[in-house]
PDB file of C-alpha atoms and ligand atoms in Angstrom:
ATOM      1  CA  MET B   1     -17.322 -17.552   4.855  1.00 62.00           C
ATOM      2  CA  THR B   2     -19.775 -17.631   7.719  1.00 82.00           C
ATOM      3  CA  GLU B   3     -17.878 -19.125  10.023  1.00 93.00           C
ATOM      4  CA  ILE B   4     -14.430 -18.077  12.319  1.00 96.00           C
ATOM      5  CA  ASP B   5     -11.187 -19.834  10.817  1.00 97.00           C
ATOM      6  CA  MET B   6      -9.601 -19.946  14.471  1.00 97.00           C
ATOM      7  CA  GLU B   7      -6.657 -21.218  12.790  1.00 97.00           C
ATOM      8  CA  ARG B   8      -6.086 -17.856  10.737  1.00 97.00           C
ATOM      9  CA  ILE B   9      -6.805 -15.329  13.539  1.00 98.00           C
ATOM     10  CA  PRO B  10      -5.188 -12.089  13.568  1.00 98.00           C
ATOM     11  CA  LYS B  11      -2.602 -12.271  16.105  1.00 98.00           C
ATOM     12  CA  HIS B  12      -2.610  -7.993  16.507  1.00 98.00           C
ATOM     13  CA  ILE B  13      -5.553  -5.908  15.339  1.00 99.00           C
ATOM     14  CA  ALA B  14      -5.340  -2.299  16.165  1.00 99.00           C
ATOM     15  CA  ILE B  15      -8.664  -0.364  16.045  1.00 99.00           C
ATOM     16  CA  ILE B  16      -9.580   3.636  15.588  1.00 98.00           C
ATOM     17  CA  CYS B  17     -12.658   3.784  18.499  1.00 98.00           C
ATOM     18  CA  ASP B  18     -14.452   6.398  16.803  1.00 98.00           C
ATOM     19  CA  GLY B  19     -17.898   7.238  17.243  1.00 98.00           C
ATOM     20  CA  ASN B  20     -18.581   8.130  21.031  1.00 98.00           C
ATOM     21  CA  GLY B  21     -19.485  11.551  20.327  1.00 98.00           C
ATOM     22  CA  ARG B  22     -22.100  10.277  17.887  1.00 98.00           C
ATOM     23  CA  TRP B  23     -23.182   7.336  19.848  1.00 98.00           C
ATOM     24  CA  ALA B  24     -24.567   9.818  22.431  1.00 98.00           C
ATOM     25  CA  LYS B  25     -26.007  12.705  20.284  1.00 98.00           C
ATOM     26  CA  LYS B  26     -28.391   9.918  18.634  1.00 98.00           C
ATOM     27  CA  ARG B  27     -29.556   9.466  22.442  1.00 98.00           C
ATOM     28  CA  LEU B  28     -29.749  13.051  23.137  1.00 98.00           C
ATOM     29  CA  MET B  29     -26.962  12.568  25.863  1.00 98.00           C
ATOM     30  CA  PRO B  30     -23.623  14.443  26.572  1.00 97.00           C
ATOM     31  CA  ARG B  31     -20.820  13.246  24.641  1.00 98.00           C
ATOM     32  CA  SER B  32     -19.315  12.297  27.770  1.00 97.00           C
ATOM     33  CA  LEU B  33     -21.939   9.476  27.918  1.00 98.00           C
ATOM     34  CA  GLY B  34     -20.069   8.221  25.058  1.00 98.00           C
ATOM     35  CA  HIS B  35     -16.665   7.840  25.696  1.00 98.00           C
ATOM     36  CA  ARG B  36     -18.139   6.466  29.148  1.00 98.00           C
ATOM     37  CA  LYS B  37     -19.788   3.649  27.103  1.00 98.00           C
ATOM     38  CA  GLY B  38     -16.366   4.131  24.812  1.00 98.00           C
ATOM     39  CA  GLY B  39     -14.429   3.162  27.593  1.00 98.00           C
ATOM     40  CA  PHE B  40     -16.333   0.285  29.300  1.00 98.00           C
ATOM     41  CA  ASN B  41     -16.288  -1.355  25.412  1.00 98.00           C
ATOM     42  CA  ILE B  42     -12.628  -1.577  25.036  1.00 98.00           C
ATOM     43  CA  LYS B  43     -12.715  -3.917  27.993  1.00 98.00           C
ATOM     44  CA  ASP B  44     -15.188  -5.814  26.466  1.00 98.00           C
ATOM     45  CA  VAL B  45     -13.483  -5.368  23.201  1.00 98.00           C
ATOM     46  CA  SER B  46     -10.772  -6.627  24.726  1.00 98.00           C
ATOM     47  CA  LYS B  47     -12.063  -9.932  26.275  1.00 98.00           C
ATOM     48  CA  ALA B  48     -13.763 -11.133  23.214  1.00 98.00           C
ATOM     49  CA  ALA B  49     -10.339 -10.709  21.189  1.00 98.00           C
ATOM     50  CA  GLU B  50      -8.894 -12.921  23.996  1.00 98.00           C
ATOM     51  CA  ARG B  51     -11.166 -15.715  23.828  1.00 98.00           C
ATOM     52  CA  LEU B  52     -10.591 -15.602  20.594  1.00 98.00           C
ATOM     53  CA  GLY B  53      -6.997 -15.817  20.238  1.00 98.00           C
ATOM     54  CA  VAL B  54      -5.768 -12.566  19.722  1.00 98.00           C
ATOM     55  CA  LYS B  55      -2.645 -12.169  21.089  1.00 98.00           C
ATOM     56  CA  CYS B  56      -2.607  -8.176  21.187  1.00 99.00           C
ATOM     57  CA  ILE B  57      -4.724  -5.308  20.870  1.00 99.00           C
ATOM     58  CA  THR B  58      -3.944  -2.080  20.144  1.00 99.00           C
ATOM     59  CA  PHE B  59      -6.705   0.466  20.996  1.00 98.00           C
ATOM     60  CA  PHE B  60      -6.330   3.869  19.698  1.00 98.00           C
ATOM     61  CA  CYS B  61      -7.724   6.693  22.307  1.00 98.00           C
ATOM     62  CA  PHE B  62      -6.974   9.771  21.841  1.00 98.00           C
ATOM     63  CA  SER B  63      -4.728  11.041  20.192  1.00 98.00           C
ATOM     64  CA  THR B  64      -1.951  14.556  19.702  1.00 97.00           C
ATOM     65  CA  GLU B  65      -4.937  15.907  17.862  1.00 96.00           C
ATOM     66  CA  ASN B  66      -7.641  15.553  20.274  1.00 97.00           C
ATOM     67  CA  TRP B  67      -5.863  17.961  22.824  1.00 98.00           C
ATOM     68  CA  ASN B  68      -7.167  20.660  20.568  1.00 98.00           C
ATOM     69  CA  ARG B  69     -11.119  19.854  21.775  1.00 98.00           C
ATOM     70  CA  PRO B  70     -12.632  21.740  24.057  1.00 97.00           C
ATOM     71  CA  LYS B  71     -11.402  21.793  27.226  1.00 98.00           C
ATOM     72  CA  ALA B  72     -13.849  19.745  29.496  1.00 97.00           C
ATOM     73  CA  GLU B  73     -13.990  17.346  27.033  1.00 98.00           C
ATOM     74  CA  VAL B  74     -10.411  16.412  27.059  1.00 98.00           C
ATOM     75  CA  ASP B  75     -10.956  16.992  31.181  1.00 98.00           C
ATOM     76  CA  TYR B  76     -13.302  14.236  31.023  1.00 98.00           C
ATOM     77  CA  LEU B  77     -11.213  11.939  28.520  1.00 98.00           C
ATOM     78  CA  MET B  78      -8.132  12.324  30.458  1.00 98.00           C
ATOM     79  CA  SER B  79      -9.346  11.636  34.174  1.00 98.00           C
ATOM     80  CA  ALA B  80     -11.669   8.591  32.976  1.00 97.00           C
ATOM     81  CA  PRO B  81      -8.876   6.333  32.522  1.00 97.00           C
ATOM     82  CA  ILE B  82      -8.076   7.417  36.046  1.00 97.00           C
ATOM     83  CA  LYS B  83     -11.384   6.397  37.107  1.00 97.00           C
ATOM     84  CA  PHE B  84     -11.576   3.241  35.278  1.00 97.00           C
ATOM     85  CA  LEU B  85      -8.068   1.796  35.742  1.00 97.00           C
ATOM     86  CA  LYS B  86      -8.639   2.256  39.837  1.00 96.00           C
ATOM     87  CA  ARG B  87     -12.554   1.105  39.803  1.00 96.00           C
ATOM     88  CA  PHE B  88     -11.225  -2.761  38.085  1.00 97.00           C
ATOM     89  CA  HIS B  89      -8.180  -2.482  39.715  1.00 97.00           C
ATOM     90  CA  LYS B  90      -8.630  -5.711  41.555  1.00 97.00           C
ATOM     91  CA  ASP B  91      -9.921  -7.476  38.152  1.00 97.00           C
ATOM     92  CA  ILE B  92      -7.030  -6.414  36.703  1.00 98.00           C
ATOM     93  CA  LEU B  93      -5.100  -7.746  39.157  1.00 98.00           C
ATOM     94  CA  ASN B  94      -6.617 -10.955  39.024  1.00 98.00           C
ATOM     95  CA  GLY B  95      -7.029 -10.813  35.195  1.00 98.00           C
ATOM     96  CA  THR B  96      -5.036 -12.123  31.978  1.00 98.00           C
ATOM     97  CA  THR B  97      -4.006  -9.090  30.299  1.00 98.00           C
ATOM     98  CA  GLN B  98      -1.099  -7.304  30.214  1.00 98.00           C
ATOM     99  CA  ILE B  99      -1.608  -3.430  29.326  1.00 98.00           C
ATOM    100  CA  ARG B 100       0.636  -0.689  28.324  1.00 98.00           C
ATOM    101  CA  LEU B 101       0.033   2.999  27.802  1.00 98.00           C
ATOM    102  CA  ILE B 102       1.591   3.917  24.278  1.00 98.00           C
ATOM    103  CA  GLY B 103       2.374   7.845  23.147  1.00 98.00           C
ATOM    104  CA  ARG B 104       4.112  10.840  24.502  1.00 97.00           C
ATOM    105  CA  LYS B 105       4.432  10.485  28.106  1.00 97.00           C
ATOM    106  CA  ASP B 106       5.522  14.463  28.647  1.00 97.00           C
ATOM    107  CA  ARG B 107       1.976  16.041  28.488  1.00 97.00           C
ATOM    108  CA  PHE B 108       0.109  13.925  31.257  1.00 98.00           C
ATOM    109  CA  THR B 109      -0.504  14.857  34.922  1.00 98.00           C
ATOM    110  CA  LYS B 110       1.401  13.164  37.694  1.00 98.00           C
ATOM    111  CA  GLU B 111      -1.556  11.243  39.263  1.00 98.00           C
ATOM    112  CA  PHE B 112      -2.266  10.207  35.564  1.00 98.00           C
ATOM    113  CA  LEU B 113       1.107   8.460  34.824  1.00 98.00           C
ATOM    114  CA  ASP B 114       1.121   7.352  38.153  1.00 98.00           C
ATOM    115  CA  THR B 115      -2.172   4.994  37.263  1.00 98.00           C
ATOM    116  CA  PHE B 116      -0.476   3.700  33.969  1.00 98.00           C
ATOM    117  CA  ARG B 117       2.544   3.167  35.866  1.00 98.00           C
ATOM    118  CA  ASP B 118       0.798   0.536  38.302  1.00 98.00           C
ATOM    119  CA  ILE B 119      -1.059  -0.790  36.339  1.00 98.00           C
ATOM    120  CA  GLU B 120       2.280  -1.882  33.806  1.00 98.00           C
ATOM    121  CA  GLU B 121       3.841  -3.033  36.760  1.00 98.00           C
ATOM    122  CA  ILE B 122       0.831  -5.506  37.780  1.00 98.00           C
ATOM    123  CA  THR B 123       0.139  -6.805  34.478  1.00 98.00           C
ATOM    124  CA  LYS B 124       3.652  -6.779  32.927  1.00 98.00           C
ATOM    125  CA  ASP B 125       4.290 -11.112  33.497  1.00 98.00           C
ATOM    126  CA  LYS B 126       0.359 -11.442  32.692  1.00 98.00           C
ATOM    127  CA  THR B 127       0.307 -14.086  29.221  1.00 98.00           C
ATOM    128  CA  GLY B 128      -3.027 -13.397  28.283  1.00 98.00           C
ATOM    129  CA  ILE B 129      -3.807 -10.415  25.812  1.00 98.00           C
ATOM    130  CA  ARG B 130      -1.469  -7.437  25.171  1.00 98.00           C
ATOM    131  CA  MET B 131      -3.388  -4.249  25.347  1.00 98.00           C
ATOM    132  CA  ASN B 132      -1.902  -1.499  24.450  1.00 98.00           C
ATOM    133  CA  LEU B 133      -3.965   2.032  25.274  1.00 98.00           C
ATOM    134  CA  CYS B 134      -2.725   4.623  22.339  1.00 98.00           C
ATOM    135  CA  VAL B 135      -2.998   8.137  24.634  1.00 98.00           C
ATOM    136  CA  ASP B 136      -1.534  11.016  23.143  1.00 98.00           C
ATOM    137  CA  TYR B 137      -0.281   8.743  20.043  1.00 98.00           C
ATOM    138  CA  GLY B 138       0.421  10.100  16.648  1.00 98.00           C
ATOM    139  CA  SER B 139       2.394   8.260  14.084  1.00 98.00           C
ATOM    140  CA  TYR B 140       4.229  11.069  13.040  1.00 98.00           C
ATOM    141  CA  GLU B 141       5.500  12.060  17.052  1.00 98.00           C
ATOM    142  CA  GLU B 142       6.163   8.158  17.753  1.00 98.00           C
ATOM    143  CA  ILE B 143       8.603   8.264  13.854  1.00 98.00           C
ATOM    144  CA  THR B 144      10.076  11.429  14.516  1.00 98.00           C
ATOM    145  CA  THR B 145      11.217  10.147  18.441  1.00 98.00           C
ATOM    146  CA  ALA B 146      12.479   6.916  16.863  1.00 98.00           C
ATOM    147  CA  ILE B 147      14.357   8.647  13.812  1.00 98.00           C
ATOM    148  CA  LYS B 148      15.770  10.262  17.004  1.00 98.00           C
ATOM    149  CA  LYS B 149      17.240   7.879  19.113  1.00 98.00           C
ATOM    150  CA  ILE B 150      18.727   6.555  16.018  1.00 98.00           C
ATOM    151  CA  ALA B 151      20.231   9.723  14.841  1.00 98.00           C
ATOM    152  CA  SER B 152      21.846  10.011  18.590  1.00 98.00           C
ATOM    153  CA  GLU B 153      22.759   5.973  18.361  1.00 98.00           C
ATOM    154  CA  TYR B 154      24.570   6.914  15.290  1.00 98.00           C
ATOM    155  CA  LYS B 155      25.971  10.090  16.113  1.00 98.00           C
ATOM    156  CA  ASP B 156      27.663   8.068  19.925  1.00 98.00           C
ATOM    157  CA  GLY B 157      29.306   5.824  16.839  1.00 98.00           C
ATOM    158  CA  ASN B 158      27.595   2.834  18.305  1.00 98.00           C
ATOM    159  CA  ILE B 159      25.469   2.614  14.785  1.00 98.00           C
ATOM    160  CA  THR B 160      26.815   2.753  11.442  1.00 98.00           C
ATOM    161  CA  LEU B 161      24.560   4.486   8.406  1.00 98.00           C
ATOM    162  CA  ASP B 162      24.251   0.515   7.237  1.00 98.00           C
ATOM    163  CA  ASP B 163      22.575  -0.619  10.510  1.00 98.00           C
ATOM    164  CA  ILE B 164      19.881   1.367  10.127  1.00 98.00           C
ATOM    165  CA  THR B 165      17.521  -0.831   8.249  1.00 98.00           C
ATOM    166  CA  PRO B 166      13.539  -0.770   8.719  1.00 98.00           C
ATOM    167  CA  GLU B 167      13.785  -3.633  11.060  1.00 98.00           C
ATOM    168  CA  LEU B 168      15.858  -1.137  13.817  1.00 98.00           C
ATOM    169  CA  VAL B 169      13.238   1.449  13.023  1.00 98.00           C
ATOM    170  CA  THR B 170      10.282  -1.255  13.887  1.00 98.00           C
ATOM    171  CA  LYS B 171      12.184  -2.153  17.141  1.00 98.00           C
ATOM    172  CA  ASN B 172      12.489   1.510  17.919  1.00 98.00           C
ATOM    173  CA  LEU B 173       8.888   2.588  17.590  1.00 98.00           C
ATOM    174  CA  TYR B 174       6.315   1.950  20.610  1.00 98.00           C
ATOM    175  CA  THR B 175       5.100  -1.052  19.849  1.00 98.00           C
ATOM    176  CA  TYR B 176       8.711  -2.985  19.640  1.00 98.00           C
ATOM    177  CA  ASP B 177       7.440  -6.115  21.522  1.00 98.00           C
ATOM    178  CA  CYS B 178       4.575  -6.367  19.465  1.00 98.00           C
ATOM    179  CA  PRO B 179       3.925  -9.216  16.805  1.00 98.00           C
ATOM    180  CA  PRO B 180       3.293  -7.113  12.774  1.00 98.00           C
ATOM    181  CA  LEU B 181      -0.573  -5.450  13.068  1.00 98.00           C
ATOM    182  CA  ASP B 182      -3.114  -7.699  10.725  1.00 98.00           C
ATOM    183  CA  LEU B 183      -5.844  -5.534  11.019  1.00 98.00           C
ATOM    184  CA  LEU B 184      -6.821  -2.479  11.411  1.00 98.00           C
ATOM    185  CA  ILE B 185     -10.650  -1.490  12.195  1.00 98.00           C
ATOM    186  CA  ARG B 186     -11.889   2.288  12.114  1.00 98.00           C
ATOM    187  CA  THR B 187     -15.629   2.300  13.559  1.00 98.00           C
ATOM    188  CA  SER B 188     -18.336   5.213  12.790  1.00 98.00           C
ATOM    189  CA  GLY B 189     -18.377   5.372   8.746  1.00 98.00           C
ATOM    190  CA  GLU B 190     -15.063   7.467   8.253  1.00 97.00           C
ATOM    191  CA  GLU B 191     -12.493   5.439   5.743  1.00 98.00           C
ATOM    192  CA  ARG B 192      -9.206   7.558   7.365  1.00 97.00           C
ATOM    193  CA  ILE B 193      -5.972   6.967   9.193  1.00 98.00           C
ATOM    194  CA  SER B 194      -5.724  10.205  10.805  1.00 98.00           C
ATOM    195  CA  ASN B 195      -1.687   9.626  11.974  1.00 98.00           C
ATOM    196  CA  PHE B 196      -2.492   6.197  13.359  1.00 98.00           C
ATOM    197  CA  LEU B 197       0.570   3.473  13.043  1.00 98.00           C
ATOM    198  CA  LEU B 198       1.094   4.352  10.188  1.00 98.00           C
ATOM    199  CA  TRP B 199       4.733   2.557  10.174  1.00 98.00           C
ATOM    200  CA  GLN B 200       3.012  -0.442  11.518  1.00 98.00           C
ATOM    201  CA  LEU B 201       0.016  -0.592   9.119  1.00 98.00           C
ATOM    202  CA  ALA B 202       2.216  -1.201   5.781  1.00 97.00           C
ATOM    203  CA  TYR B 203       0.905  -5.172   4.867  1.00 96.00           C
ATOM    204  CA  SER B 204      -2.339  -4.882   7.254  1.00 97.00           C
ATOM    205  CA  GLU B 205      -5.904  -5.404   6.272  1.00 98.00           C
ATOM    206  CA  LEU B 206      -7.881  -2.536   6.415  1.00 98.00           C
ATOM    207  CA  TYR B 207     -11.841  -3.265   7.727  1.00 98.00           C
ATOM    208  CA  PHE B 208     -14.310  -0.087   7.624  1.00 98.00           C
ATOM    209  CA  THR B 209     -17.888  -0.059   9.612  1.00 98.00           C
ATOM    210  CA  ASP B 210     -20.237   2.058   9.590  1.00 98.00           C
ATOM    211  CA  THR B 211     -21.086   0.628  13.645  1.00 98.00           C
ATOM    212  CA  LEU B 212     -20.202   3.111  16.385  1.00 98.00           C
ATOM    213  CA  TRP B 213     -17.385   2.467  18.625  1.00 98.00           C
ATOM    214  CA  PRO B 214     -19.884   2.310  22.072  1.00 98.00           C
ATOM    215  CA  ASP B 215     -21.981  -0.585  19.708  1.00 98.00           C
ATOM    216  CA  PHE B 216     -18.695  -2.308  18.471  1.00 98.00           C
ATOM    217  CA  ASP B 217     -19.521  -5.761  20.018  1.00 98.00           C
ATOM    218  CA  GLU B 218     -18.217  -9.516  19.974  1.00 98.00           C
ATOM    219  CA  LYS B 219     -20.334 -10.212  17.022  1.00 98.00           C
ATOM    220  CA  GLU B 220     -19.045  -7.253  15.553  1.00 98.00           C
ATOM    221  CA  LEU B 221     -15.215  -7.884  15.994  1.00 98.00           C
ATOM    222  CA  LYS B 222     -15.891 -11.588  14.678  1.00 98.00           C
ATOM    223  CA  LYS B 223     -17.119 -10.286  11.531  1.00 98.00           C
ATOM    224  CA  ALA B 224     -13.930  -8.213  10.264  1.00 98.00           C
ATOM    225  CA  ILE B 225     -12.066 -11.205  11.283  1.00 98.00           C
ATOM    226  CA  ILE B 226     -14.363 -13.169   8.523  1.00 98.00           C
ATOM    227  CA  ASP B 227     -13.731 -10.262   6.134  1.00 98.00           C
ATOM    228  CA  TYR B 228     -10.328 -10.404   6.711  1.00 98.00           C
ATOM    229  CA  GLN B 229      -9.907 -13.929   6.703  1.00 97.00           C
ATOM    230  CA  SER B 230     -11.474 -13.743   2.973  1.00 96.00           C
ATOM    231  CA  ARG B 231      -8.405 -11.893   2.071  1.00 95.00           C
ATOM    232  CA  ASP B 232      -5.745 -12.728  -0.254  1.00 86.00           C
ATOM    233  CA  ARG B 233      -2.754 -11.475   1.863  1.00 83.00           C
ATOM    234  CA  ARG B 234       0.404 -11.679  -0.790  1.00 87.00           C
ATOM    235  CA  PHE B 235       2.850  -9.015   0.840  1.00 89.00           C
ATOM    236  CA  GLY B 236       3.690  -7.678  -2.155  1.00 89.00           C
ATOM    237  CA  THR B 237       4.887 -10.892  -4.521  1.00 89.00           C
ATOM    238  CA  ILE B 238       2.550 -13.808  -5.706  1.00 85.00           C
ATOM    239  CA  LYS B 239       0.622 -16.423  -5.688  1.00 75.00           C
ATOM    240  CA  ASP B 240       2.571 -19.838  -6.026  1.00 70.00           C
ATOM    241  CA  GLU B 241       0.757 -21.656  -8.966  1.00 67.00           C
ATOM    242  CA  ASN B 242       0.749 -18.566 -10.838  1.00 65.00           C
ATOM    243  CA  LYS B 243       4.975 -18.213 -10.222  1.00 62.00           C
TER     244      LYS B 243
HETATM  245  C1  LIG T 301     -13.665   8.641  19.848  1.00 56.85           C
HETATM  246  O1  LIG T 301     -15.079   9.193  19.745  1.00 56.85           O
HETATM  247  C2  LIG T 301     -13.333   8.803  20.746  1.00 56.85           C
HETATM  248  C3  LIG T 301     -12.149   9.708  20.508  1.00 56.85           C
HETATM  249  C4  LIG T 301     -11.629  10.447  19.612  1.00 56.85           C
HETATM  250  C5  LIG T 301     -11.508  10.208  22.345  1.00 56.85           C
HETATM  251  P1  LIG T 301     -15.181  10.781  18.808  1.00 56.85           P
HETATM  252  O2  LIG T 301     -15.404  11.407  20.318  1.00 56.85           O
HETATM  253  O3  LIG T 301     -14.309  11.000  17.504  1.00 56.85           O
HETATM  254  O4  LIG T 301     -16.608  10.886  18.481  1.00 56.85           O
HETATM  255  P2  LIG T 301     -17.223  11.149  17.504  1.00 56.85           P
HETATM  256  O5  LIG T 301     -16.709  11.201  16.215  1.00 56.85           O
HETATM  257  O6  LIG T 301     -17.418  13.157  17.537  1.00 56.85           O
HETATM  258  O7  LIG T 301     -18.497  10.606  17.111  1.00 56.85           O
HETATM  259 MG1  LIG T 302     -14.635  11.286  15.876  1.00 56.85          MG
END
């Protein structure tokens, strides 16, 4: 298959945006310039996904473990989104994208949180693509937080043990209002999940590409979707003709 089937576009795509540092190194540039290019790319790939009819796109931008990088790099990664969102404020206001910050919220500066709160507020009624930016995100933390919320509901007598179902867990994750995850993409040749959306990807298709994140463009996205459309998704059952 070389053409996209517009009738079978994945509703929800998640991307582990990896390879910014190597992209910069290859060009003898500082890593921060790779992150800068990678940041712009989030906007471009989201636009491309929206044009193709994707409803929700989730980007892994900064993990709960990325705080362990050198301070200068962490400082850059924390300040870049603020500058970026301020620079594109007017476009975001006039655009169609609904933006949401996903992850822990207790380790950011006030400026970081205020900037995102403003962006979430001005985009909350947008009807175009939903863009989740996972920053200080880790699946262990997300699932642990969900367990704590459910345990506290149980302790308060609001739910019984029988109410604790996979659906209830799903509803308590940060992605509670997103469609099921159809396709997970990781760039830069690494074939790992790295504590990303562990619960959500139970039945997702996985796609790995050697392309570094700053080079991943609309053409690459289409390639990933065409590959996804060639998969036989059975969700644990078998094909009708074999039943
Ligand atoms: C991904 O690029 C961006 C973040 C994790 C913030 P990397 O910074 O991991 O780039 P490489 O893996 O060193 O090339
Ligand atoms: Mg990396």
